[in-house]
Amino acid sequence: MEKGASDPDPSRQRNGFVGVLYGEFTDTLNDRVRYSVSLTESALTIQRISSSPGRTKVVFKLTDCIGCRAYRGPDSADVGAYFTAYFYPFKRRWMSAGVTRQRVEQCFRVALVQDPLQNLQEAERWAHAIRDASVLQAPRRDGVVYSEVRRPCRTMILVNPHSGRGQALQLFTGHIQGMLTEASVPYTLVLTEHQNHARELVKKADLSQWDALVIMSGDGLLFEVINGLMDREDWQEAIQTPLGILPGGSGNALAASVHHYSQSPPAWNEELLLSCGFMLCKGLVGSMDLVSIHLASRQRLFSFLSIAWGFVADVDIESEKYRHVGAIRFLMGTLVRLATLRVYQGRLAYLPVKEAPKHPKGSIRSNHPPCTPQHPSLCSSLPCRLIPNASPNLSARHNCNSTNSNHNTITNSSNNAITTKRPETQSDNKTGAPVDSLLPGLDQPVPESWTVVKEEDFVLVLAIYQSHLAEDLWTVPGAMADDGVIHLFYVTAGISRPALLRLFLAMEKGAHLACGCPHLVYEKVRALRLEPITPQGMITVDGEMVEYGPVQAQIHPGLAKLICG
């Protein structure tokens, strides 16, 4: 018969949790195998009881525990009860180097007396104590302020069954559903049926019924959810709803970023999904910056990831035809686009994070190639406008770049852009959405405090506010979800195809800024404006195509809440 847990020592109580529990229990499959089990504030220690010296001791950290449950066995004649604790510690991979989180469960049989009810009560006491202790031991990063989700956390999970390779629902049922059960997280599963379904749903939802909104898809579904929340009249309260991300698409940039912020070893595919599921179950909540974006049509959007023009946007949209192959679609799209590298004319201006000096120490500046125009951009003196009939012969001024120019073959796909309307300007802001105090009107020149980029020929412009652009693209090694910074990259014309390919290959390890490429420029900014001159092209926001034309943006630090670790 098992030895019961020791009586609580009042001196060891903390936040309702008893500092030490001790018990002796049997193995669930073999009554002859007995274990001594002790619970402290930080660990569950298990040791097999044996007459042999040097008994094996196993210690499980409660930072790796997501839950514990007590239950009766399937045999009604069994007077014993059971409790099982669920851990996801870092363990070595089976087939490759490195470590990743892997599921481990520890189950014990409680048979203190012949009364089944009393045994179940003891099992529930242990399960409750382990759950409480694991909540207090959530993995926190130094210097980061967290809140926690409400417990039990009533969760709405939105799944796009068509995202990525069309396996999001199968991934949920195969990996996440069981974790949520183990962590006692109640949830409602919603399958999205069409574009903007999630946006419409969260715009009208009674958010008092939910403690968190979780997205299992690519980044586009979270883009819908955020803009649906910001569409609401109660947007200030709505946007404080904790948001969770589970990778189920092709790019999975935010999921990769959240995993990176947790300071965990690199992970991909199902390992990344398991990591994000673990953080969801632990329930720590941090802040996330959002960026307010204004388009020429007076449409206003809110973004959590990126704005892209040129090469990155082209690859993102044009690789949609390869969606069935998963994340490798971006590599295929990159190779195709490198074969016919395009150069775009446009004007770029930004408000630096540090106005003096203009170019922060350590930033990479481009040395102007001989054929790059040196005259100042009109952005500083004229309102931004789209030149509708710009001649393809504009590139003739830059003969050294002519082999890389392919302006006449760019498809004008703006008819497929996102067109959902919302109040757009500060003066026409019916819902009282945050004021963009750093942005003039798009028909006004940028302030003198802004930096106007002299170059007008670009291969790409990318503004990003997370660490990763995709699972395998570590774009901003030092970025955080709430650093209050737009990380602006642009690549000027004249870069060779091999050099551009080397940049993206180096980005897999976050080493692209150390390549010394004279065409790559990186700046930390608070606001920016982009005015395309090339009459046709694509601009994406969070990987979703928007209308093509002038665009400007400003960051709003810590506006949203993100479930992270």
Coordinates of N, CA, C and O in Angstrom, one line a residue, residues 46 65 85 145 191-192 202 211 293 295 401 427 463 468 479 500 517 535 558:
I46 N 11.5 11.9 -9.2 CA 11.0 10.5 -9.2 C 12.2 9.6 -9.0 O 13.2 9.7 -9.7
C65 N 6.4 21.6 -17.7 CA 5.2 20.9 -17.5 C 4.0 21.8 -17.9 O 3.9 23.0 -17.6
A85 N 1.3 13.5 -15.2 CA 1.9 14.8 -15.5 C 2.5 14.8 -16.9 O 3.1 13.8 -17.3
V145 N 8.6 41.9 -19.1 CA 7.4 41.9 -18.3 C 6.2 41.1 -18.9 O 5.9 41.4 -20.1
L191 N -13.4 26.8 -38.3 CA -12.7 26.7 -39.6 C -13.1 27.8 -40.5 O -14.3 28.0 -40.8
T192 N -12.2 28.6 -41.0 CA -12.5 29.7 -41.9 C -12.9 29.2 -43.3 O -12.4 28.1 -43.7
V202 N -14.4 38.2 -36.0 CA -13.9 38.8 -34.7 C -14.4 40.3 -34.6 O -14.5 40.8 -33.5
D211 N -11.0 34.4 -23.8 CA -9.8 34.9 -23.1 C -8.6 35.0 -24.0 O -7.6 35.6 -23.7
I293 N -0.8 51.5 -41.4 CA -0.4 51.7 -42.8 C -1.5 52.5 -43.6 O -2.7 52.1 -43.5
L295 N -2.8 53.7 -47.4 CA -2.7 53.5 -48.8 C -3.2 54.7 -49.5 O -3.9 55.6 -48.9
N401 N 22.6 49.0 -65.4 CA 21.6 48.1 -64.8 C 20.6 47.5 -65.8 O 19.7 46.8 -65.4
S427 N -8.7 62.4 -39.7 CA -9.9 63.3 -39.6 C -11.2 62.5 -39.8 O -12.2 63.0 -39.5
A463 N 10.2 46.5 -45.0 CA 10.1 47.1 -43.6 C 9.5 45.9 -42.8 O 8.4 45.4 -43.1
H468 N 11.8 37.2 -37.9 CA 11.8 36.3 -39.0 C 10.9 36.8 -40.1 O 9.7 37.2 -39.8
A479 N 15.8 41.8 -33.3 CA 14.4 42.4 -33.2 C 13.7 41.7 -32.0 O 13.9 40.5 -31.7
L500 N 22.8 38.7 -54.6 CA 21.4 38.7 -54.0 C 21.1 37.4 -53.4 O 20.6 37.2 -52.3
C517 N 27.7 43.7 -48.2 CA 27.2 44.0 -49.5 C 26.9 45.6 -49.6 O 26.2 46.1 -48.8
P535 N 5.2 52.0 -63.0 CA 3.7 52.0 -63.0 C 3.1 50.7 -62.6 O 1.9 50.7 -62.2
G558 N 3.7 48.3 -28.6 CA 3.0 47.5 -27.6 C 1.5 47.6 -27.7 O 0.8 47.4 -26.7

